[in-house]
Amino acid sequence: MNILQELKQRFQATLTQLVDDPSAELEMIRPAQDARFGDYQANCAMPLGKKLGKPPRDVAQQIVEQLDLNDLCDNPEIAGPGFINLRLLDDWIQTQLQHSVSDERLGVTPTASPRTYIIDFSSPNVAKPMHVGHIRSTVIGDSLCRIFRFLGHQVISDNHLGDWGTQFGMIIYGYRNFALSEAYEQEPVQELGRVYRVVRGIMDHYDALDRQPVVAQRIAQLQTEVEQAERQAEEETEKAAKKKATKACKKLRGQLNEAVAEQKSLSQKIEKAADNPEFAERLAAHKTIRDDVLAETAKLHSGDPENLQLWKEFLPKCRDEIERVYNRLQVSFDEELGESFYHDRLKAVVDDLQAKGLATESEGATCVFLDGFEAPMIVRKKDGAFLYATTDLATLQYRVERWSPDAILYVVDFRQSDHFDKLFAAARRWGIENVELRHVEFGTVLGEDGKPFKTRAGDTVGLESLLDAAVERAAQVVNDNDDAKPQGAELSTAQRQEIADVVGHAAIKYADLSQNRASDYVYSEDKMVALRGNTATYLQYSYARVQSIFARGGIDIESLRQGNGTISIAHEKERALALQLLRFSEALTEVEVDYRPNHLTNYLYELATLFSGFFEACPVIKADTPELRDSRALLCDLVARTLKIGLSLLGIQVVEKM
Ligand code: ARG
């Protein structure tokens, strides 16, 4: 049962008598912000009054008279200028909850209009270890898959692995020049990772050297601009204009500071090399490394047997490496068609674009020019190489042909939004229609200093080390909590470890999923495992708390579920909790609309908070009558079951004890 949907349906019957298309008005039926105004509120009488040229209160009256809500709500109340306040009948709430007790899906009915979704997520470049940046796509995408499936949609999850790009040129080059055969024999992926970093280090150094004069020039330019802007701000007499000039000045100074900071970090990087003779030697020996790496990649792409052989040798090893992380995170995919899978289709894509007159030559490159974009989408470079965009076009075509999806979601960093805007525009021109194409973008993971999360040495943070650290932090929390139990600790060392493992992994996922995905967020190990607040730990704790109530009270919950217990709500806190339990379906629908799992985390957090309030006010084990005790136990059970399913839809497990 989705209460909001049910209400909208009832309103629709009435509103269509007043306007042809009431969809905008239906959107104005919402949960009430304040319990004093009932449970739901319809604010559509005001805009309707305007449309129909009638006083809104009269319109509200007319709607209320025609509405058929008697089985569901008390008589609607008209308040203020024409708000319609709705309060659900306690009887109705009880009946619905009683139904949930015996329903595995907790009253969430599968969608009446199932769609086929392809969800492209995680998609790391496999030649390097996964790092903190990969967490977002992986957990958001996985959670969307789980939620959409639960709602009854067909989902194809596809890990679009970067298994064919320049990074392979880098490890081929690195393997040839820097690999130690013994280390490679023993721990091949570690060794490949090491040579990757060696190559990266040298390339970065040359990039930094190239970048230095560019930044120096920018600093000089900004200095002049700042001086000019300061003068202008000084001279300006008119107040508004002065304010504007001062603001412009501030912005320029900010840019200047950034450039100076970049210059500093570039010189630090370059100086560090001078202090390191071994590195300096490598630099001298590999002056053309960037071109050489490109050449290795090009050779691989053109089918050079030796490079292809190396690629075939490396790839499974790299995939095993990321597989380990997926196992830890309990993430899996229906398909893992990496970029390499599409290689043979790229030429045909470009030929077809040309044949249809969509792609043209420009300065030697083949480009698709798109309305509304400054730069074209390049699909083949001057040297004949295909690009990321070409592969994405081929992928799109393949997916549409193979699965005829209703929607394709790309769970990818917001910094790629220009790429996806162009990809979607090009796809439409290419004739790919009737499929929703959506870049489900997300922001950056920041360190406590508010800058992109890096190690002290300035490297990206490896994902596995983060998982380890979170489990370690979780272990502290679990140990402290157990040690502080009034009746003494109750968990064995092995149990504690098992729980910490679940809690630690959950903490990282939840910290990410509970953010509005479009924003950046600060990675804070302390906060994410806190026992209070909007954390997985708090929700897992609430779940375990219910189990411990049952154990302490000797409550046979299975028998109550089998129909030997009846839910009745009397206390205001019971009612609030009951209503929240019934709103699970609404929360999932919200995620369905804008692909934001944080609607679900917010819902679960609110549920756990209401549960805590209920538990303080309404004794369960010591309830006044056996009937009341059974009713409250069933409410507790519904809370636990909702938490368990809700968390599982976020890819998070519960623990029975904590
Ligand atoms: N491998 C890419 C990267 O690491 C992400 C791929 C996203 N999916 C896609 N179809 N472009 O940036």
XYZ file of C-alpha atoms and ligand atoms in Angstrom:
670
model
C 0.000 0.000 0.000
C 1.334 3.373 -1.003
C -0.775 5.841 0.963
C 0.194 8.860 -1.076
C -0.601 7.079 -4.330
C -3.924 5.915 -2.926
C -4.844 9.461 -1.887
C -3.833 10.812 -5.264
C -6.026 8.279 -6.988
C -8.987 9.272 -4.870
C -8.368 12.954 -5.530
C -7.898 12.348 -9.218
C -11.477 11.161 -9.606
C -12.684 14.437 -8.105
C -10.189 16.819 -9.662
C -10.800 15.629 -13.218
C -14.295 17.054 -12.806
C -12.735 20.476 -12.271
C -9.775 20.513 -14.689
C -8.787 18.479 -17.719
C -5.352 17.523 -16.512
C -4.975 17.624 -12.734
C -1.394 16.283 -12.601
C 0.053 19.519 -11.210
C -2.678 19.663 -8.557
C -2.087 16.046 -7.605
C 1.558 16.868 -6.912
C 0.289 19.223 -4.217
C -0.910 16.380 -2.045
C 1.850 15.736 0.444
C 2.618 14.356 3.860
C 1.818 17.054 6.427
C 4.853 18.867 7.802
C 3.242 19.201 11.198
C 1.179 16.474 12.896
C -1.286 19.119 14.106
C -2.494 19.482 10.533
C -3.183 15.782 10.165
C -1.193 13.173 8.301
C -1.458 14.476 4.760
C -2.314 17.804 3.266
C -3.715 18.838 -0.101
C -2.854 22.386 -1.133
C -4.397 22.286 -4.574
C -7.470 24.426 -3.819
C -5.436 27.651 -3.989
C -4.097 27.324 -7.550
C -7.418 25.811 -8.622
C -9.293 28.771 -7.168
C -7.168 31.043 -9.323
C -7.707 28.913 -12.419
C -11.462 28.715 -11.920
C -11.892 32.249 -10.606
C -13.494 31.097 -7.358
C -12.561 31.571 -3.708
C -10.138 28.734 -2.794
C -12.118 27.800 0.319
C -15.185 27.218 -1.851
C -13.144 25.062 -4.204
C -11.783 23.138 -1.222
C -15.325 22.666 0.044
C -16.436 21.397 -3.339
C -13.528 18.936 -3.513
C -14.152 17.673 0.000
C -17.849 17.094 -0.703
C -17.100 14.992 -3.744
C -14.139 13.074 -2.328
C -14.676 9.460 -1.485
C -12.367 8.909 1.476
C -14.670 7.565 4.168
C -12.986 4.190 4.530
C -9.568 5.845 4.772
C -9.754 9.170 6.586
C -11.670 11.203 9.127
C -13.779 13.946 7.609
C -11.297 16.223 5.844
C -10.800 19.582 7.460
C -10.480 22.836 5.560
C -8.018 25.224 7.119
C -6.702 28.735 6.430
C -7.048 29.908 2.831
C -8.134 26.436 1.655
C -5.741 23.745 2.860
C -7.359 20.337 2.996
C -6.088 18.414 6.008
C -6.384 14.658 6.037
C -6.121 12.378 8.999
C -6.041 8.628 8.464
C -8.452 6.511 10.482
C -6.782 4.577 13.275
C -8.804 1.546 12.234
C -7.497 1.774 8.734
C -3.903 2.072 9.935
C -4.375 -0.996 12.110
C -5.829 -3.050 9.285
C -3.010 -2.101 6.944
C -0.347 -2.948 9.496
C -1.999 -6.217 10.347
C -1.716 -7.038 6.670
C 2.008 -6.156 6.711
C 2.565 -8.567 9.584
C 1.819 -11.508 7.333
C 3.344 -10.023 4.186
C 6.963 -10.704 3.302
C 7.071 -7.457 1.315
C 5.687 -5.455 4.214
C 2.821 -4.113 2.179
C 4.942 -2.814 -0.688
C 3.121 -3.840 -3.863
C 5.229 -4.350 -6.982
C 4.798 -1.680 -9.631
C 1.888 -1.951 -12.042
C 4.096 -0.749 -14.895
C 7.422 -2.578 -14.804
C 10.225 -1.139 -16.905
C 13.565 -2.504 -18.062
C 16.509 -0.580 -16.649
C 20.158 -0.938 -17.558
C 22.285 0.394 -14.735
C 25.885 1.153 -15.688
C 27.841 1.528 -12.484
C 31.167 1.081 -10.721
C 33.011 0.780 -14.059
C 36.560 1.304 -12.785
C 39.626 1.396 -14.968
C 41.034 -1.971 -14.041
C 44.780 -1.566 -14.389
C 44.973 0.351 -11.127
C 43.722 -0.533 -7.688
C 40.276 0.777 -6.766
C 40.370 3.971 -4.765
C 38.024 6.114 -2.718
C 36.524 7.655 -5.863
C 35.054 4.294 -6.821
C 32.972 3.913 -3.714
C 30.232 6.288 -4.807
C 29.374 4.776 -8.151
C 29.628 1.281 -6.738
C 27.317 1.708 -3.766
C 24.813 4.093 -5.366
C 24.504 1.898 -8.456
C 24.200 -1.289 -6.434
C 21.524 0.215 -4.232
C 19.514 1.470 -7.220
C 19.637 -2.032 -8.717
C 18.323 -3.550 -5.506
C 15.561 -0.983 -5.059
C 14.343 -1.138 -8.654
C 14.276 -4.922 -8.557
C 12.348 -4.883 -5.306
C 9.824 -2.541 -6.885
C 9.272 -5.093 -9.629
C 11.325 -3.668 -12.478
C 13.671 -5.646 -14.649
C 17.254 -4.550 -14.049
C 20.405 -5.367 -15.976
C 23.459 -4.239 -14.087
C 26.519 -3.696 -16.236
C 30.036 -2.968 -15.048
C 31.476 -0.989 -17.965
C 35.080 -1.793 -17.069
C 37.851 0.405 -18.381
C 39.889 -2.547 -19.609
C 41.221 -1.188 -22.862
C 42.472 2.337 -22.346
C 45.814 4.076 -21.889
C 46.260 2.494 -18.484
C 47.060 -0.747 -20.296
C 49.639 1.035 -22.390
C 51.084 2.163 -19.079
C 51.365 -1.235 -17.497
C 52.693 -2.788 -20.685
C 55.373 -0.105 -20.762
C 55.964 -0.477 -17.039
C 56.172 -4.245 -17.253
C 58.760 -4.067 -20.015
C 60.891 -1.473 -18.275
C 60.458 -1.789 -14.526
C 58.991 -5.149 -13.538
C 61.017 -7.435 -11.302
C 60.389 -10.928 -12.540
C 60.538 -12.551 -9.143
C 58.040 -10.147 -7.641
C 55.789 -10.578 -10.665
C 55.912 -14.380 -10.297
C 54.968 -14.146 -6.668
C 52.405 -11.350 -6.552
C 51.636 -10.268 -10.091
C 48.918 -7.721 -9.324
C 50.963 -6.050 -6.625
C 53.879 -5.819 -9.013
C 51.724 -4.484 -11.844
C 50.303 -1.947 -9.424
C 53.816 -0.936 -8.501
C 55.023 -0.503 -12.065
C 51.827 1.391 -12.827
C 52.703 3.855 -10.069
C 56.284 4.132 -11.304
C 55.070 5.003 -14.813
C 52.402 7.336 -13.429
C 55.063 9.071 -11.318
C 57.328 9.752 -14.280
C 54.465 10.876 -16.493
C 53.125 13.149 -13.751
C 56.523 14.702 -13.397
C 56.695 15.584 -17.074
C 53.106 16.830 -16.925
C 54.100 19.035 -14.001
C 57.090 20.406 -15.903
C 54.827 21.297 -18.829
C 52.274 22.766 -16.525
C 54.695 25.073 -14.691
C 55.007 27.772 -17.365
C 51.260 27.699 -18.005
C 50.549 28.345 -14.347
C 53.232 31.025 -14.137
C 51.618 32.837 -17.033
C 48.212 32.537 -15.457
C 49.531 33.987 -12.208
C 51.015 36.973 -14.022
C 47.743 37.551 -15.836
C 45.654 37.229 -12.674
C 47.930 39.615 -10.813
C 47.278 42.291 -13.420
C 43.575 41.594 -13.338
C 43.464 41.758 -9.548
C 45.258 45.111 -9.567
C 42.854 46.488 -12.143
C 39.852 45.166 -10.268
C 41.099 46.627 -6.986
C 41.553 50.019 -8.598
C 38.083 49.863 -10.070
C 36.528 48.879 -6.744
C 38.362 51.749 -5.073
C 37.268 54.329 -7.606
C 33.650 53.234 -7.803
C 31.377 55.586 -5.905
C 27.947 54.193 -6.578
C 27.055 51.704 -3.834
C 25.667 48.772 -5.861
C 28.441 49.038 -8.447
C 31.070 49.192 -5.711
C 29.666 46.070 -4.132
C 29.761 44.297 -7.466
C 33.345 45.386 -8.158
C 34.439 44.276 -4.699
C 32.864 40.918 -5.278
C 34.622 40.549 -8.632
C 37.855 41.447 -6.884
C 37.360 38.767 -4.293
C 36.681 36.169 -6.928
C 39.857 37.053 -8.817
C 41.912 36.964 -5.630
C 40.513 33.506 -4.946
C 41.582 32.375 -8.400
C 45.001 33.884 -7.889
C 45.413 32.071 -4.568
C 44.456 28.820 -6.203
C 46.984 29.320 -8.990
C 49.706 30.188 -6.493
C 48.879 27.072 -4.491
C 49.087 24.993 -7.628
C 52.433 26.534 -8.497
C 53.713 25.672 -5.049
C 52.584 22.071 -5.252
C 54.097 21.754 -8.732
C 57.473 23.011 -7.576
C 57.363 20.777 -4.527
C 56.736 17.821 -6.764
C 59.543 18.772 -9.092
C 61.992 19.482 -6.271
C 61.256 16.175 -4.645
C 62.522 14.492 -7.790
C 65.781 16.399 -7.588
C 66.316 15.010 -4.078
C 65.874 11.474 -5.274
C 68.774 10.301 -7.462
C 67.105 7.049 -8.405
C 64.032 8.877 -9.617
C 66.120 11.490 -11.409
C 67.886 8.700 -13.250
C 64.573 7.209 -14.315
C 63.349 10.564 -15.508
C 66.410 10.959 -17.680
C 66.093 7.448 -19.059
C 62.402 7.816 -19.962
C 62.129 11.262 -21.470
C 59.607 10.232 -24.093
C 57.515 8.090 -21.783
C 54.213 9.787 -22.588
C 54.526 9.184 -26.309
C 55.838 5.691 -25.726
C 52.873 4.792 -23.550
C 50.501 6.063 -26.228
C 52.376 3.991 -28.771
C 52.009 0.852 -26.633
C 48.286 1.505 -26.350
C 47.979 2.051 -30.095
C 49.859 -1.191 -30.747
C 47.489 -3.051 -28.458
C 44.486 -1.588 -30.234
C 45.799 -2.452 -33.653
C 46.236 -6.088 -32.645
C 49.996 -6.291 -32.131
C 50.441 -9.937 -31.019
C 52.918 -9.248 -28.240
C 50.908 -6.494 -26.604
C 47.712 -8.438 -27.029
C 49.368 -11.408 -25.359
C 50.446 -9.264 -22.413
C 46.975 -7.760 -22.148
C 45.443 -11.249 -22.060
C 47.874 -12.181 -19.355
C 47.301 -9.072 -17.230
C 43.546 -8.633 -17.534
C 42.363 -11.648 -15.512
C 44.820 -10.739 -12.788
C 43.531 -7.165 -12.651
C 39.954 -8.390 -12.622
C 40.668 -10.737 -9.719
C 41.965 -7.763 -7.821
C 38.795 -5.706 -8.164
C 36.686 -8.803 -7.645
C 38.093 -9.021 -4.148
C 36.730 -5.577 -3.366
C 33.338 -6.470 -4.851
C 33.225 -9.578 -2.682
C 33.892 -7.539 0.389
C 31.213 -5.051 -0.608
C 28.842 -7.847 -1.710
C 28.316 -6.203 -5.054
C 27.770 -8.243 -8.192
C 26.827 -7.586 -11.801
C 24.735 -9.256 -14.474
C 27.179 -8.165 -17.151
C 30.756 -6.966 -17.150
C 31.197 -5.973 -20.758
C 34.235 -3.797 -20.541
C 35.388 -1.291 -23.118
C 37.418 -3.983 -24.885
C 34.207 -5.817 -25.745
C 33.203 -2.971 -28.068
C 36.515 -2.486 -29.812
C 35.484 -4.303 -32.979
C 32.339 -2.213 -33.317
C 33.946 1.207 -33.199
C 34.852 1.542 -36.844
C 31.316 0.655 -37.905
C 29.934 3.292 -35.530
C 32.076 6.023 -37.066
C 31.312 4.826 -40.606
C 27.597 4.890 -39.869
C 27.760 8.362 -38.361
C 29.584 9.543 -41.465
C 27.186 7.808 -43.833
C 24.253 9.490 -42.108
C 25.983 12.833 -42.420
C 26.268 13.251 -38.656
C 30.039 13.091 -38.415
C 32.429 15.265 -40.375
C 36.177 15.716 -40.656
C 37.599 18.664 -38.799
C 41.348 19.277 -38.606
C 41.927 15.615 -39.389
C 39.671 14.349 -36.615
C 36.173 12.958 -37.097
C 33.634 14.947 -35.125
C 29.933 15.062 -34.400
C 28.812 18.674 -34.158
C 25.889 19.160 -31.798
C 23.584 22.109 -31.304
C 24.082 23.898 -28.039
C 27.630 22.655 -27.444
C 30.732 24.721 -27.942
C 33.025 21.817 -28.756
C 32.049 18.878 -30.944
C 32.113 15.274 -29.845
C 35.267 13.712 -31.280
C 34.771 10.097 -32.317
C 38.099 9.468 -34.046
C 41.363 11.274 -33.485
C 43.732 12.464 -36.177
C 45.974 9.421 -35.600
C 42.998 7.105 -36.162
C 42.474 6.267 -32.474
C 38.924 5.945 -31.200
C 37.836 7.566 -27.971
C 35.889 7.020 -24.793
C 32.915 8.661 -26.513
C 33.099 6.310 -29.497
C 33.020 3.328 -27.167
C 30.048 4.793 -25.329
C 28.123 5.210 -28.582
C 28.849 1.600 -29.516
C 27.827 0.482 -26.034
C 24.571 2.388 -26.231
C 23.739 0.899 -29.601
C 24.529 -2.600 -28.352
C 22.426 -2.203 -25.238
C 19.430 -0.917 -27.144
C 19.652 -3.750 -29.646
C 20.132 -6.474 -27.084
C 17.761 -5.458 -24.299
C 15.372 -2.788 -25.679
C 15.544 -1.026 -22.333
C 13.131 1.677 -21.178
C 15.954 3.481 -19.416
C 19.735 3.445 -19.151
C 21.255 4.947 -16.027
C 24.916 5.928 -15.903
C 26.079 6.230 -12.323
C 29.173 8.340 -12.930
C 31.006 11.299 -11.363
C 29.472 14.720 -12.129
C 32.723 15.760 -13.818
C 31.713 13.635 -16.775
C 28.430 15.488 -17.266
C 29.616 17.224 -20.426
C 30.531 13.844 -21.880
C 27.094 12.429 -21.125
C 25.219 15.509 -22.325
C 27.000 15.126 -25.648
C 26.582 11.374 -25.734
C 22.833 11.645 -25.215
C 22.462 14.444 -27.751
C 24.471 12.486 -30.319
C 22.458 9.333 -29.608
C 19.178 11.147 -30.295
C 20.465 12.472 -33.586
C 21.670 9.007 -34.414
C 18.072 7.819 -34.054
C 18.170 6.233 -30.613
C 14.789 7.215 -29.224
C 12.207 5.899 -26.792
C 14.754 5.191 -24.133
C 15.326 7.404 -21.135
C 19.042 8.224 -20.921
C 20.130 9.472 -17.553
C 23.430 10.526 -16.075
C 22.957 9.728 -12.380
C 25.732 12.006 -11.280
C 27.403 12.358 -7.915
C 29.819 14.693 -6.158
C 33.283 14.239 -4.718
C 34.424 12.532 -1.527
C 36.314 15.137 0.494
C 38.845 14.859 3.299
C 38.335 16.596 6.643
C 40.136 19.602 5.152
C 37.348 20.029 2.596
C 39.586 19.070 -0.327
C 39.311 15.881 -2.379
C 40.204 12.997 -0.111
C 43.922 12.117 -0.393
C 46.534 10.441 1.768
C 49.050 12.650 3.592
C 51.496 12.022 0.774
C 48.895 13.348 -1.666
C 47.991 10.004 -3.248
C 44.469 8.793 -3.788
C 43.283 6.563 -0.981
C 43.023 2.860 -1.777
C 39.550 1.450 -1.258
C 40.661 -1.676 0.547
C 42.669 0.212 3.126
C 39.586 2.354 3.795
C 37.455 -0.721 4.296
C 40.045 -2.124 6.691
C 40.167 1.105 8.643
C 36.366 1.299 8.909
C 36.187 -2.264 10.205
C 38.836 -1.412 12.772
C 36.903 1.656 13.926
C 33.720 -0.390 14.049
C 35.474 -2.960 16.235
C 36.203 -0.259 18.814
C 32.569 0.803 18.856
C 31.336 -2.782 19.143
C 33.808 -3.593 21.923
C 33.033 -0.453 23.911
C 29.315 -0.989 23.568
C 29.557 -4.591 24.690
C 31.865 -3.803 27.591
C 29.447 -1.143 28.829
C 26.436 -3.453 29.071
C 24.923 -3.298 32.586
C 24.705 -7.080 32.851
C 28.265 -7.485 31.571
C 29.686 -8.215 28.130
C 27.854 -10.879 26.164
C 29.823 -11.320 22.951
C 32.741 -13.620 22.254
C 35.834 -12.312 20.481
C 34.793 -14.089 17.302
C 31.282 -12.627 17.481
C 32.672 -9.167 18.036
C 34.861 -9.516 14.978
C 32.057 -10.762 12.798
C 29.825 -7.899 13.891
C 32.589 -5.328 13.358
C 33.057 -6.610 9.841
C 29.384 -6.089 8.980
C 29.182 -2.760 10.814
C 32.366 -1.350 9.256
C 31.412 -2.109 5.674
C 27.889 -0.875 6.309
C 29.196 2.379 7.750
C 31.101 3.291 4.600
C 28.206 2.460 2.316
C 25.625 4.243 4.385
C 27.741 7.366 4.866
C 27.793 7.644 1.109
C 24.188 6.705 0.394
C 22.767 9.023 3.025
C 24.136 12.066 1.214
C 22.223 13.807 -1.484
C 24.268 12.222 -4.244
C 24.711 15.459 -6.162
C 26.687 17.054 -3.312
C 30.252 16.533 -2.180
C 30.636 15.063 1.274
C 33.339 14.861 3.893
C 34.616 11.402 4.666
C 34.610 11.017 8.424
C 35.386 7.659 9.948
C 34.333 8.805 13.409
C 30.931 10.006 12.331
C 30.087 7.069 10.148
C 30.319 4.482 12.930
C 28.640 6.634 15.590
C 25.927 4.851 17.539
C 23.745 7.935 17.403
C 22.712 9.971 14.409
C 21.979 9.137 10.807
C 24.359 6.183 10.480
C 24.074 2.532 9.527
C 25.418 1.719 12.985
C 22.433 3.405 14.625
C 19.990 1.522 12.391
C 21.771 -1.787 12.973
C 21.727 -1.048 16.676
C 17.976 -0.366 16.553
C 17.439 -3.676 14.794
C 19.502 -5.576 17.359
C 17.663 -3.774 20.130
C 14.366 -5.246 18.966
C 15.869 -8.717 18.938
C 17.159 -8.200 22.441
C 13.698 -7.067 23.646
C 12.237 -10.318 22.301
C 14.962 -12.366 23.946
C 14.651 -10.612 27.294
C 10.857 -10.759 27.325
C 10.695 -14.362 26.149
C 8.483 -13.178 23.297
C 7.671 -15.801 20.693
C 7.463 -13.411 17.760
C 6.984 -16.166 15.219
C 3.758 -17.251 16.863
C 2.511 -13.654 17.037
C 3.260 -13.263 13.349
C 1.309 -16.426 12.594
C -1.832 -14.613 13.590
C -1.833 -14.921 17.352
C -1.352 -11.234 17.923
C -3.377 -8.173 16.975
C -2.079 -4.668 16.431
C -3.991 -1.912 18.129
C -2.758 1.637 18.425
C -3.717 3.964 21.219
C -0.712 6.028 22.287
C 0.299 8.977 20.146
C 3.842 7.565 19.797
C 2.430 4.254 18.684
C 0.397 5.991 16.056
C 3.338 8.014 14.760
C 5.439 4.880 14.510
C 2.621 2.945 12.845
C 2.146 5.634 10.221
C 5.863 5.742 9.473
C 5.881 1.960 9.025
C 3.156 2.307 6.420
C 5.167 4.848 4.494
C 7.977 2.523 3.423
C 6.484 2.226 -0.030
C 6.394 6.011 -0.434
C 10.088 6.284 0.359
C 10.958 3.704 -2.275
C 8.819 5.485 -4.848
C 10.725 8.673 -4.138
C 13.983 6.900 -4.958
C 12.378 5.609 -8.129
C 11.564 9.132 -9.255
C 14.946 10.843 -8.940
C 17.405 8.017 -8.347
C 18.433 9.240 -4.910
C 18.911 6.481 -2.334
C 19.021 9.096 0.418
C 15.201 9.179 0.414
C 15.409 5.649 1.764
C 18.140 6.397 4.305
C 16.151 9.415 5.555
C 13.092 7.252 5.872
C 14.918 4.547 7.838
C 16.546 7.077 10.112
C 13.187 8.680 10.839
C 11.750 5.222 11.516
C 14.516 4.370 13.991
C 14.079 7.742 15.689
C 10.318 7.272 16.057
C 10.944 3.768 17.326
C 13.237 5.101 19.993
C 10.576 7.645 21.057
C 7.931 4.933 21.105
C 10.099 2.626 23.148
C 10.701 5.236 25.813
C 7.007 6.044 26.151
C 5.443 2.642 25.609
C 6.772 -0.288 27.622
C 6.680 -3.542 25.679
C 7.657 -6.313 28.077
C 5.979 -4.521 30.970
C 2.863 -3.460 29.057
C -0.336 -3.320 31.129
C -2.095 -6.221 29.438
C -0.941 -9.277 27.471
C -2.830 -7.950 24.416
C -1.016 -4.643 24.549
C 2.291 -6.412 24.987
C 1.607 -8.533 21.894
C 0.520 -5.518 19.882
C 3.652 -3.589 20.797
C 5.856 -6.577 20.139
C 4.380 -6.786 16.655
C 5.086 -3.095 16.106
C 8.696 -3.676 17.192
C 8.893 -6.603 14.827
C 7.624 -4.540 11.918
C 10.253 -1.912 12.699
C 12.977 -4.570 12.688
C 11.731 -6.147 9.482
C 11.467 -2.790 7.747
C 14.985 -1.919 8.854
C 16.259 -5.257 7.631
C 14.659 -5.035 4.201
C 15.368 -1.324 3.901
C 19.034 -1.808 4.730
C 19.287 -4.787 2.403
C 18.089 -2.491 -0.389
C 21.106 -0.335 0.409
C 23.333 -3.413 0.252
C 23.690 -3.471 4.034
C 23.252 -6.370 6.421
C 21.893 -6.359 9.950
C 23.315 -8.119 13.000
C 21.194 -9.968 15.537
C 23.278 -8.782 18.471
C 25.438 -5.766 19.025
N 35.765 3.924 -16.651
C 35.224 5.253 -16.540
C 36.020 6.045 -15.520
O 36.654 5.457 -14.664
C 33.771 5.282 -16.140
C 32.838 4.622 -17.112
C 31.406 5.004 -16.892
N 30.500 4.408 -17.819
C 30.374 4.725 -19.108
N 29.543 4.069 -19.859
N 31.042 5.748 -19.620
O 35.984 7.255 -15.554
